[in-house]
Short mmCIF file of C-alpha atoms and ligand atoms in Angstrom, two decimals:
data_model
loop_
_atom_site.label_atom_id
_atom_site.label_comp_id
_atom_site.label_asym_id
_atom_site.label_seq_id
_atom_site.Cartn_x
_atom_site.Cartn_y
_atom_site.Cartn_z
CA MET A 21 32.71 168.66 -11.48
CA ARG A 22 34.48 167.04 -14.80
CA LEU A 23 32.70 164.09 -14.30
CA SER A 24 29.54 165.70 -14.16
CA LEU A 25 29.79 167.88 -16.85
CA ASP A 26 31.41 165.06 -19.27
CA ARG A 27 28.02 163.25 -18.29
CA ARG A 28 26.10 166.03 -19.27
CA LEU A 29 27.62 166.22 -22.68
CA THR A 30 24.65 165.14 -25.02
CA VAL A 31 24.58 164.67 -28.45
CA GLY A 32 23.23 168.34 -28.82
CA ALA A 33 26.19 169.82 -26.75
CA ALA A 34 28.17 168.05 -29.31
CA LEU A 35 26.50 169.56 -32.34
CA PHE A 36 27.14 173.06 -30.90
CA ALA A 37 30.42 172.54 -30.24
CA VAL A 38 30.93 171.51 -34.40
CA VAL A 39 28.61 174.34 -35.11
CA ALA A 40 30.72 176.77 -32.56
CA ALA A 41 34.09 176.08 -34.19
CA ALA A 42 33.16 177.02 -37.44
CA ALA A 43 32.02 180.65 -36.41
CA PRO A 44 33.87 183.57 -37.72
CA ALA A 45 36.78 184.78 -36.70
CA THR A 46 35.68 188.07 -35.65
CA ALA A 47 32.51 187.29 -34.28
CA ALA A 48 31.26 185.99 -31.04
CA HIS A 49 30.25 182.17 -31.74
CA ALA A 50 26.91 182.86 -32.83
CA ALA A 51 25.69 179.68 -34.22
CA PRO A 52 25.57 179.76 -38.57
CA ALA A 53 22.23 178.99 -39.52
CA THR A 54 23.29 175.42 -40.35
CA PRO A 55 25.52 172.67 -39.11
CA SER A 56 26.47 171.81 -42.52
CA ALA A 57 28.48 175.11 -42.67
CA ALA A 58 30.41 173.72 -40.30
CA ARG A 59 33.83 172.51 -40.96
CA THR A 60 34.56 169.72 -38.53
CA ALA A 61 33.68 166.52 -40.26
CA ALA A 62 32.43 164.25 -37.75
CA PRO A 63 31.03 165.59 -34.00
CA VAL A 64 33.43 166.56 -31.65
CA SER A 65 32.89 163.72 -29.06
CA ALA A 66 33.50 161.08 -31.71
CA VAL A 67 37.11 162.09 -32.20
CA ALA A 68 39.08 159.93 -30.11
CA PRO A 69 42.49 161.54 -28.65
CA ASP A 70 45.50 160.32 -30.77
CA LEU A 71 47.51 158.92 -27.46
CA ASP A 72 50.36 157.69 -29.77
CA GLY A 73 50.84 160.46 -31.43
CA ILE A 74 50.66 162.80 -27.88
CA THR A 75 53.79 160.56 -26.75
CA GLN A 76 55.26 160.86 -30.14
CA VAL A 77 55.22 164.39 -29.60
CA LEU A 78 56.25 164.71 -25.93
CA GLN A 79 59.23 162.47 -27.30
CA ASN A 80 59.85 165.06 -29.91
CA THR A 81 60.11 168.16 -27.16
CA LEU A 82 62.75 165.70 -25.19
CA ALA A 83 64.81 165.36 -28.68
CA ALA A 84 64.44 169.51 -29.05
CA GLY A 85 66.04 170.00 -25.22
CA ALA A 86 63.22 169.38 -22.55
CA PRO A 87 64.10 167.34 -19.71
CA GLY A 88 60.69 166.28 -19.12
CA ALA A 89 56.92 166.44 -20.60
CA VAL A 90 54.04 165.67 -20.06
CA ALA A 91 50.18 165.66 -21.65
CA ARG A 92 46.97 165.11 -19.98
CA PHE A 93 43.61 165.16 -21.69
CA THR A 94 40.57 164.87 -20.18
CA GLY A 95 37.18 164.12 -22.35
CA PRO A 96 34.09 161.88 -22.53
CA ASP A 97 35.95 158.85 -21.84
CA GLY A 98 37.69 160.05 -18.87
CA VAL A 99 41.52 161.35 -18.38
CA ARG A 100 44.37 160.11 -20.43
CA THR A 101 48.59 161.32 -19.13
CA ARG A 102 51.15 160.45 -20.87
CA ALA A 103 54.49 161.84 -19.57
CA GLU A 104 58.06 161.02 -20.82
CA GLY A 105 61.59 161.86 -19.17
CA VAL A 106 62.21 163.65 -15.97
CA GLN A 107 60.82 166.27 -13.97
CA ASP A 108 64.15 166.20 -11.77
CA ARG A 109 67.01 166.13 -12.95
CA THR A 110 69.07 165.43 -9.93
CA THR A 111 67.36 163.29 -8.60
CA GLY A 112 66.37 161.55 -12.23
CA ALA A 113 62.26 161.30 -10.78
CA ALA A 114 60.20 160.84 -13.52
CA MET A 115 57.72 163.27 -15.08
CA ASP A 116 54.38 163.17 -13.08
CA PRO A 117 51.65 164.34 -14.35
CA ARG A 118 50.20 165.31 -11.15
CA SER A 119 52.94 167.36 -10.51
CA ARG A 120 52.90 171.29 -10.08
CA PHE A 121 54.86 173.67 -12.67
CA ARG A 122 54.88 177.44 -12.64
CA ILE A 123 52.06 177.98 -15.60
CA GLY A 124 53.73 181.47 -16.65
CA SER A 125 50.82 183.70 -18.78
CA VAL A 126 47.94 180.98 -18.64
CA THR A 127 47.75 183.40 -15.29
CA LYS A 128 46.62 186.27 -17.71
CA THR A 129 43.65 184.39 -18.19
CA PHE A 130 43.03 184.06 -14.14
CA SER A 131 42.80 188.02 -14.26
CA THR A 132 40.82 188.72 -16.88
CA VAL A 133 38.30 186.57 -15.43
CA VAL A 134 38.65 188.53 -11.96
CA LEU A 135 38.33 191.89 -14.13
CA LEU A 136 35.25 190.88 -16.18
CA GLN A 137 33.61 189.29 -12.74
CA LEU A 138 34.20 192.75 -11.90
CA VAL A 139 32.54 194.05 -15.36
CA SER A 140 29.83 192.65 -14.42
CA GLU A 141 29.06 193.86 -10.76
CA GLY A 142 29.37 197.36 -12.23
CA LYS A 143 33.07 198.41 -10.90
CA LEU A 144 34.13 199.25 -14.17
CA ALA A 145 33.65 199.61 -18.18
CA LEU A 146 35.48 197.15 -20.59
CA ASP A 147 35.71 200.37 -23.20
CA ALA A 148 36.18 203.03 -20.11
CA PRO A 149 39.79 204.75 -20.23
CA VAL A 150 42.04 202.60 -17.70
CA ASN A 151 43.25 206.31 -16.09
CA GLN A 152 39.59 206.92 -14.98
CA TYR A 153 40.20 204.09 -12.57
CA LEU A 154 44.13 204.53 -12.34
CA THR A 155 44.25 208.14 -12.33
CA GLY A 156 47.04 209.65 -14.38
CA LEU A 157 48.97 206.20 -14.71
CA LEU A 158 49.29 206.29 -18.58
CA PRO A 159 50.64 208.91 -20.46
CA ASP A 160 47.17 208.12 -23.15
CA ASP A 161 43.71 209.08 -21.81
CA ARG A 162 42.57 206.67 -24.85
CA ILE A 163 44.24 203.55 -23.69
CA THR A 164 40.75 201.54 -22.53
CA VAL A 165 40.37 198.19 -20.13
CA ARG A 166 39.76 196.13 -23.48
CA HIS A 167 42.66 197.34 -24.93
CA LEU A 168 44.60 196.22 -21.94
CA LEU A 169 42.70 192.38 -22.46
CA THR A 170 43.61 192.14 -26.05
CA HIS A 171 47.17 193.71 -26.07
CA ARG A 172 46.03 196.72 -28.08
CA SER A 173 47.19 199.43 -25.41
CA GLY A 174 50.78 200.10 -27.30
CA LEU A 175 52.11 199.61 -23.66
CA SER A 176 55.81 198.19 -24.79
CA ASP A 177 56.83 194.86 -23.10
CA TYR A 178 59.63 195.86 -20.20
CA THR A 179 60.50 191.86 -20.13
CA ASN A 180 61.62 192.02 -24.04
CA ALA A 181 64.72 194.58 -22.64
CA MET A 182 64.79 192.52 -19.00
CA PHE A 183 65.53 189.53 -20.58
CA ASP A 184 67.46 190.67 -23.44
CA LYS A 185 70.23 188.29 -21.96
CA THR A 186 68.52 185.36 -21.04
CA VAL A 187 70.49 184.03 -18.05
CA PRO A 188 71.62 187.09 -16.93
CA GLY A 189 68.28 188.74 -16.90
CA PHE A 190 67.11 185.86 -15.13
CA GLU A 191 69.73 185.95 -12.06
CA ALA A 192 69.14 189.36 -11.80
CA VAL A 193 65.63 189.76 -11.25
CA ARG A 194 65.30 186.09 -9.58
CA ASN A 195 64.57 187.29 -5.81
CA ARG A 196 63.99 191.04 -6.79
CA VAL A 197 60.55 192.17 -5.34
CA PHE A 198 58.74 194.88 -7.68
CA SER A 199 55.71 196.89 -7.81
CA TYR A 200 53.34 197.23 -9.98
CA GLN A 201 54.67 200.72 -10.51
CA GLU A 202 58.08 200.05 -11.03
CA LEU A 203 56.82 197.78 -13.88
CA VAL A 204 54.54 200.14 -15.93
CA ASP A 205 57.40 202.90 -15.27
CA LEU A 206 59.98 200.18 -16.88
CA SER A 207 57.16 200.25 -19.61
CA LEU A 208 57.13 203.73 -20.00
CA LYS A 209 60.37 204.29 -20.47
CA GLU A 210 60.22 202.73 -23.81
CA PRO A 211 58.56 204.23 -26.85
CA ARG A 212 54.97 202.91 -27.16
CA THR A 213 54.45 200.51 -29.51
CA THR A 214 50.94 201.21 -31.33
CA GLU A 215 48.18 204.01 -30.85
CA PRO A 216 45.76 202.51 -28.58
CA GLY A 217 43.48 200.13 -30.16
CA VAL A 218 45.31 200.02 -33.60
CA SER A 219 46.80 196.27 -33.50
CA TYR A 220 48.13 193.55 -31.84
CA LYS A 221 50.92 193.55 -29.67
CA TYR A 222 51.58 191.19 -26.94
CA SER A 223 52.98 193.11 -23.61
CA ASN A 224 53.18 191.89 -20.23
CA THR A 225 52.84 195.38 -19.12
CA ASN A 226 48.88 195.03 -20.39
CA PHE A 227 47.88 192.49 -17.36
CA VAL A 228 50.30 194.42 -15.12
CA VAL A 229 47.58 196.82 -15.17
CA VAL A 230 45.15 195.06 -15.05
CA GLY A 231 46.40 193.69 -11.88
CA MET A 232 46.57 196.72 -10.55
CA LEU A 233 42.96 197.34 -11.82
CA ILE A 234 42.03 194.79 -9.45
CA GLU A 235 43.63 195.89 -6.76
CA LYS A 236 42.27 199.45 -6.99
CA LEU A 237 38.93 198.30 -7.54
CA THR A 238 38.62 195.16 -5.09
CA LYS A 239 40.75 196.76 -2.51
CA HIS A 240 42.57 193.46 -2.11
CA GLY A 241 45.78 191.95 -3.30
CA VAL A 242 44.75 189.60 -6.60
CA ALA A 243 45.69 186.15 -4.59
CA THR A 244 42.98 186.94 -2.62
CA GLU A 245 40.89 187.45 -5.52
CA TYR A 246 42.02 184.63 -7.50
CA LYS A 247 41.65 182.59 -4.48
CA ARG A 248 37.83 183.49 -3.68
CA ARG A 249 36.69 183.88 -7.33
CA ILE A 250 38.16 181.16 -9.01
CA ILE A 251 40.68 178.84 -6.75
CA LYS A 252 38.09 177.91 -4.41
CA PRO A 253 34.70 177.38 -6.06
CA LEU A 254 36.64 175.42 -8.54
CA GLY A 255 38.66 173.21 -5.84
CA LEU A 256 41.53 174.18 -7.55
CA THR A 257 43.87 172.60 -4.49
CA ASN A 258 47.33 172.73 -6.88
CA THR A 259 46.74 176.28 -7.89
CA SER A 260 47.96 179.21 -6.42
CA TYR A 261 49.79 182.92 -6.57
CA VAL A 262 51.97 182.89 -3.57
CA HIS A 263 54.66 185.84 -4.82
CA PRO A 264 57.27 187.06 -3.76
CA ASP A 265 57.81 183.81 -2.29
CA THR A 266 60.36 181.91 -4.35
CA ALA A 267 59.28 177.96 -3.48
CA ILE A 268 56.99 175.60 -5.57
CA LYS A 269 55.08 173.97 -2.32
CA GLY A 270 54.52 170.07 -2.65
CA ARG A 271 55.27 167.91 -5.60
CA HIS A 272 56.66 170.05 -8.74
CA ALA A 273 58.73 169.50 -11.29
CA HIS A 274 61.97 171.52 -11.42
CA GLY A 275 62.18 174.33 -14.19
CA TYR A 276 65.62 174.44 -16.70
CA LEU A 277 66.48 177.52 -18.62
CA HIS A 278 68.72 177.12 -21.27
CA PRO A 279 71.24 179.67 -21.67
CA ASP A 280 71.79 181.68 -24.64
CA GLU A 281 75.33 180.12 -25.27
CA ALA A 282 74.61 176.62 -27.37
CA GLY A 283 76.49 173.51 -25.49
CA ALA A 284 75.79 175.95 -21.58
CA PRO A 285 74.67 174.03 -18.48
CA LEU A 286 70.66 174.23 -18.05
CA VAL A 287 70.40 176.36 -15.37
CA ASP A 288 67.85 175.27 -12.16
CA SER A 289 65.04 178.37 -12.17
CA THR A 290 62.43 176.59 -10.57
CA GLU A 291 63.06 178.83 -7.27
CA GLN A 292 62.28 182.65 -8.24
CA THR A 293 59.86 185.46 -7.04
CA VAL A 294 58.36 186.25 -10.50
CA SER A 295 57.99 189.25 -9.51
CA TRP A 296 58.48 190.64 -12.70
CA ALA A 297 55.44 189.19 -14.35
CA GLN A 298 53.06 188.89 -10.71
CA SER A 299 49.46 188.93 -12.12
CA ALA A 300 50.69 188.42 -16.10
CA GLY A 301 52.49 185.11 -15.08
CA ALA A 302 53.08 184.58 -11.50
CA MET A 303 50.16 181.51 -10.94
CA ILE A 304 51.31 178.18 -9.87
CA SER A 305 49.33 175.37 -11.01
CA ASN A 306 49.41 171.43 -12.05
CA GLU A 307 47.77 170.43 -15.59
CA LYS A 308 44.24 169.03 -13.33
CA ASP A 309 43.63 172.45 -11.65
CA LEU A 310 44.23 173.97 -15.55
CA SER A 311 42.20 172.16 -17.23
CA THR A 312 39.46 171.88 -14.69
CA PHE A 313 39.97 175.63 -15.00
CA MET A 314 39.86 176.37 -18.40
CA SER A 315 36.69 173.79 -18.58
CA ALA A 316 34.85 176.07 -15.98
CA LEU A 317 35.40 178.97 -18.32
CA LEU A 318 34.49 177.73 -20.90
CA GLY A 319 31.44 175.84 -20.21
CA GLY A 320 30.38 179.07 -19.06
CA ARG A 321 30.67 178.48 -14.76
CA LEU A 322 32.78 181.37 -14.06
CA LEU A 323 31.61 184.26 -16.15
CA LYS A 324 28.03 185.56 -17.21
CA SER A 325 27.17 185.16 -21.26
CA ASP A 326 28.06 188.21 -22.27
CA MET A 327 31.72 188.49 -20.74
CA LEU A 328 32.29 184.93 -21.95
CA ASP A 329 31.10 186.29 -24.96
CA ALA A 330 33.27 189.27 -24.85
CA MET A 331 36.20 186.91 -23.70
CA ILE A 332 35.69 184.55 -27.14
CA THR A 333 35.69 187.55 -29.49
CA MET A 334 38.83 186.76 -31.29
CA THR A 335 40.92 188.69 -33.73
CA PRO A 336 43.83 187.00 -35.66
CA THR A 337 47.62 187.37 -33.64
CA ASP A 338 49.68 186.68 -37.10
CA ALA A 339 49.12 185.98 -41.48
CA THR A 340 48.30 182.22 -40.89
CA ASN A 341 44.63 183.16 -39.64
CA THR A 342 44.56 180.04 -37.48
CA ARG A 343 45.66 182.13 -34.36
CA PHE A 344 43.48 184.56 -31.92
CA TYR A 345 43.48 186.18 -29.65
CA GLY A 346 40.38 187.67 -27.21
CA LEU A 347 40.23 188.99 -24.04
CA GLY A 348 42.91 187.33 -22.24
CA LEU A 349 42.47 184.09 -23.97
CA ARG A 350 44.02 182.75 -27.35
CA ARG A 351 41.91 180.92 -30.10
CA TYR A 352 44.02 178.25 -32.30
CA ASP A 353 42.20 176.71 -35.48
CA LEU A 354 43.39 172.94 -35.99
CA SER A 355 43.89 171.03 -39.12
CA CYS A 356 40.48 169.08 -38.65
CA GLY A 357 38.17 172.12 -38.11
CA THR A 358 38.04 172.39 -34.44
CA SER A 359 39.00 175.29 -32.45
CA VAL A 360 39.96 175.11 -29.40
CA TYR A 361 40.57 178.37 -26.38
CA GLY A 362 42.98 178.91 -23.70
CA HIS A 363 46.44 180.09 -23.72
CA THR A 364 49.97 179.56 -23.42
CA GLY A 365 52.87 180.45 -21.30
CA THR A 366 56.42 180.85 -20.93
CA VAL A 367 58.61 181.21 -17.42
CA GLN A 368 61.99 180.22 -17.22
CA GLY A 369 62.01 176.62 -17.02
CA PHE A 370 58.33 175.83 -18.13
CA TYR A 371 56.42 175.71 -21.26
CA THR A 372 52.61 175.56 -20.77
CA TYR A 373 49.71 175.45 -23.24
CA ILE A 374 46.08 174.49 -21.58
CA PHE A 375 43.54 174.49 -24.21
CA THR A 376 39.67 172.91 -24.72
CA THR A 377 37.07 172.94 -26.78
CA ARG A 378 33.97 175.83 -27.37
CA ASP A 379 32.06 173.76 -24.74
CA GLY A 380 34.39 172.69 -22.28
CA SER A 381 34.17 169.06 -23.01
CA ARG A 382 37.71 168.39 -23.80
CA SER A 383 40.48 169.83 -23.29
CA LEU A 384 44.19 168.75 -23.79
CA ALA A 385 47.24 170.46 -20.86
CA ALA A 386 50.86 170.02 -21.88
CA MET A 387 53.50 170.93 -20.02
CA ALA A 388 57.47 170.76 -20.43
CA ASN A 389 60.15 171.60 -17.91
CA THR A 390 62.38 174.07 -20.08
CA SER A 391 62.28 177.16 -21.65
CA ASN A 392 64.29 179.98 -23.91
CA ARG A 393 64.36 176.67 -26.32
CA GLY A 394 61.72 177.84 -28.93
CA GLN A 395 61.90 174.30 -30.52
CA ALA A 396 61.02 172.72 -27.60
CA ASN A 397 57.66 175.22 -26.95
CA THR A 398 56.81 174.01 -30.59
CA ALA A 399 57.43 170.80 -30.61
CA LEU A 400 55.16 170.68 -27.72
CA GLY A 401 52.25 172.98 -28.94
CA GLY A 402 52.14 169.43 -31.31
CA THR A 403 50.30 167.84 -29.08
CA LEU A 404 47.00 169.84 -29.64
CA GLU A 405 46.29 168.43 -33.23
CA PRO A 406 46.80 164.28 -31.80
CA ALA A 407 45.02 165.30 -28.74
CA PHE A 408 41.68 167.26 -30.99
CA CYS A 409 41.94 165.72 -34.42
CA GLY A 410 42.86 162.40 -33.00
CA LYS A 411 44.46 159.95 -35.35
CA LYS A 412 46.00 161.47 -38.85
CA THR A 413 45.19 159.29 -41.82
CA PRO A 414 48.76 157.95 -43.35
CA ALA A 415 48.18 160.44 -45.98
CA ALA A 416 47.06 162.91 -44.33
CA THR A 417 50.18 162.99 -42.26
CA GLY A 418 52.49 162.03 -44.77
CA LEU A 419 55.17 161.37 -42.03
CA ARG A 420 54.35 158.04 -40.94
CA SER A 421 55.47 154.64 -42.47
CA ALA A 422 51.92 152.95 -43.62
CA SER A 423 52.77 149.85 -41.52
CA LYS A 424 53.01 152.11 -38.28
CA ALA A 425 50.05 153.70 -39.56
CA ARG A 426 48.31 150.47 -39.83
CA THR A 427 49.45 149.39 -36.29
CA ALA A 428 48.57 152.42 -34.75
CA THR A 429 44.95 152.54 -35.95
CA ALA A 430 44.11 148.74 -35.03
CA THR A 431 45.03 149.39 -31.65
CA THR A 432 42.24 150.87 -29.48
CA ALA A 433 43.05 153.23 -26.37
CA PRO A 434 44.25 151.73 -23.51
CA ALA A 435 41.71 151.64 -20.81
CA GLU A 436 44.05 153.80 -18.53
CA VAL A 437 42.46 156.04 -15.15
CA ASP A 438 44.47 158.71 -14.03
CA LEU A 439 46.51 158.29 -11.18
CA PRO A 440 45.26 158.86 -8.12
CA GLU A 441 45.42 162.99 -7.13
CA ARG A 442 46.70 163.32 -3.95
CA HIS A 443 47.56 166.43 -2.61
CA ALA A 444 50.74 167.09 -1.23
CA ARG A 445 51.54 170.41 0.15
C1 REX B 522 59.52 186.14 -20.44
C2 REX B 522 61.20 185.48 -20.92
C3 REX B 522 58.59 185.54 -21.41
C4 REX B 522 60.91 183.77 -21.03
C5 REX B 522 57.23 185.72 -20.97
N1 REX B 522 56.10 185.28 -20.35
O1 REX B 522 56.80 186.90 -21.41
C6 REX B 522 55.10 185.71 -19.71
C7 REX B 522 54.23 184.31 -20.84
C8 REX B 522 54.65 185.62 -18.41
O2 REX B 522 54.32 183.41 -20.26
N2 REX B 522 54.38 184.84 -22.50
C9 REX B 522 54.08 183.72 -23.18
C10 REX B 522 62.68 183.52 -21.30
C11 REX B 522 54.69 184.20 -24.64
C12 REX B 522 52.71 183.19 -23.37
O3 REX B 522 52.11 184.39 -23.50
O4 REX B 522 52.41 182.06 -24.45
N3 REX B 522 63.09 184.11 -22.46
C13 REX B 522 62.68 182.36 -21.34
C14 REX B 522 64.11 184.74 -22.48
C15 REX B 522 64.61 185.20 -24.08
O5 REX B 522 65.06 185.37 -21.24
N4 REX B 522 65.83 186.06 -24.07
O6 REX B 522 61.99 181.55 -22.12
O7 REX B 522 62.81 181.41 -20.21
#
């Protein structure tokens, strides 16, 4: 599926991606009148990933405290993977780009796709009150379905209190099984953060309620709907929702949680129910599947165009005006003018990034097997720039020595093929 999509990337599609990258922040991607308005200097397809740059970022991520880190770029020239460090500190096994891991909040994008398909089927309306479908659940009839998907409901995030003390908080829920209602009740015990619709405030509670909507409207568990609507059609053989099972089956990376106390040993957090997150964060996947999923989504293969337009209609999440949230989807505007769409994830032991260009033709999946280590997460996010913006000139980076940059520029990316992707179960 990936290859055929790449082959379909015509000059026109590349131009569209350039134009789309220049669209205003608050509008869906209606192309501006002339491509000259585009912020991207070269057609998107012409920017080769800076693989040395990606390797450097992965090494920085290890230096910041991750046992291992891995990135997988796919684009018109195929797949490139880079891995550093270990995926298992006990056996010393090297990080493997094919390995499965916990994707945390990237699950929110899966949940959004299911819900928006249900909107297309006429089973609910984006601007209808949540209480219309889940009678009496929320304390305010003004909270709409769209408010959940945009993190504008004002429902507080119960995970802040739950994980105030990182390791004790984690150990207290590692094997617990919550009902959705119990999680919503935890949130409702806390004051709401905003009036409905007023401002963006990230909260896992929103996507717990999304899970409740999916189950109510389909009369199935979310696992069934993820499988039927996304996992099977896209052939995502490494992707699953196994709540409340605690194991990651098959070839997988171990996750290592940093305790709050400096110098305390890492905690192997691989096994847990993730019941505290469920439809907000409990899926398992690998880099290949995440890339296939995000490319298919942005490429228009999972949603009707009006729903995809709604999903990519973004508002800023911070003052930098480079980071945005739509419906269960983020957009980052990179230094070269390219905008990328996707999601991030944090679950104990794993940081994830999966982002793709507007046309789905290029994507970057990155994972580090650690968490509660902000500097490692920030370092890992640094993979986006070399992946989508390519090599920076020495003047632009100001970091590399001129001789190193010259060597790097002279070396074209090695013709690397992806490792064979066998499905260990
Ligand atoms: C929970 C605490 C983090 C993690 C969280 N995760 O809300 C959701 C998610 C599912 O993926 N969100 C991220 C723990 C931000 C996203 O959308 O990108 N932190 C850890 C603590 C802090 O325990 N005391 O770092 O593992």
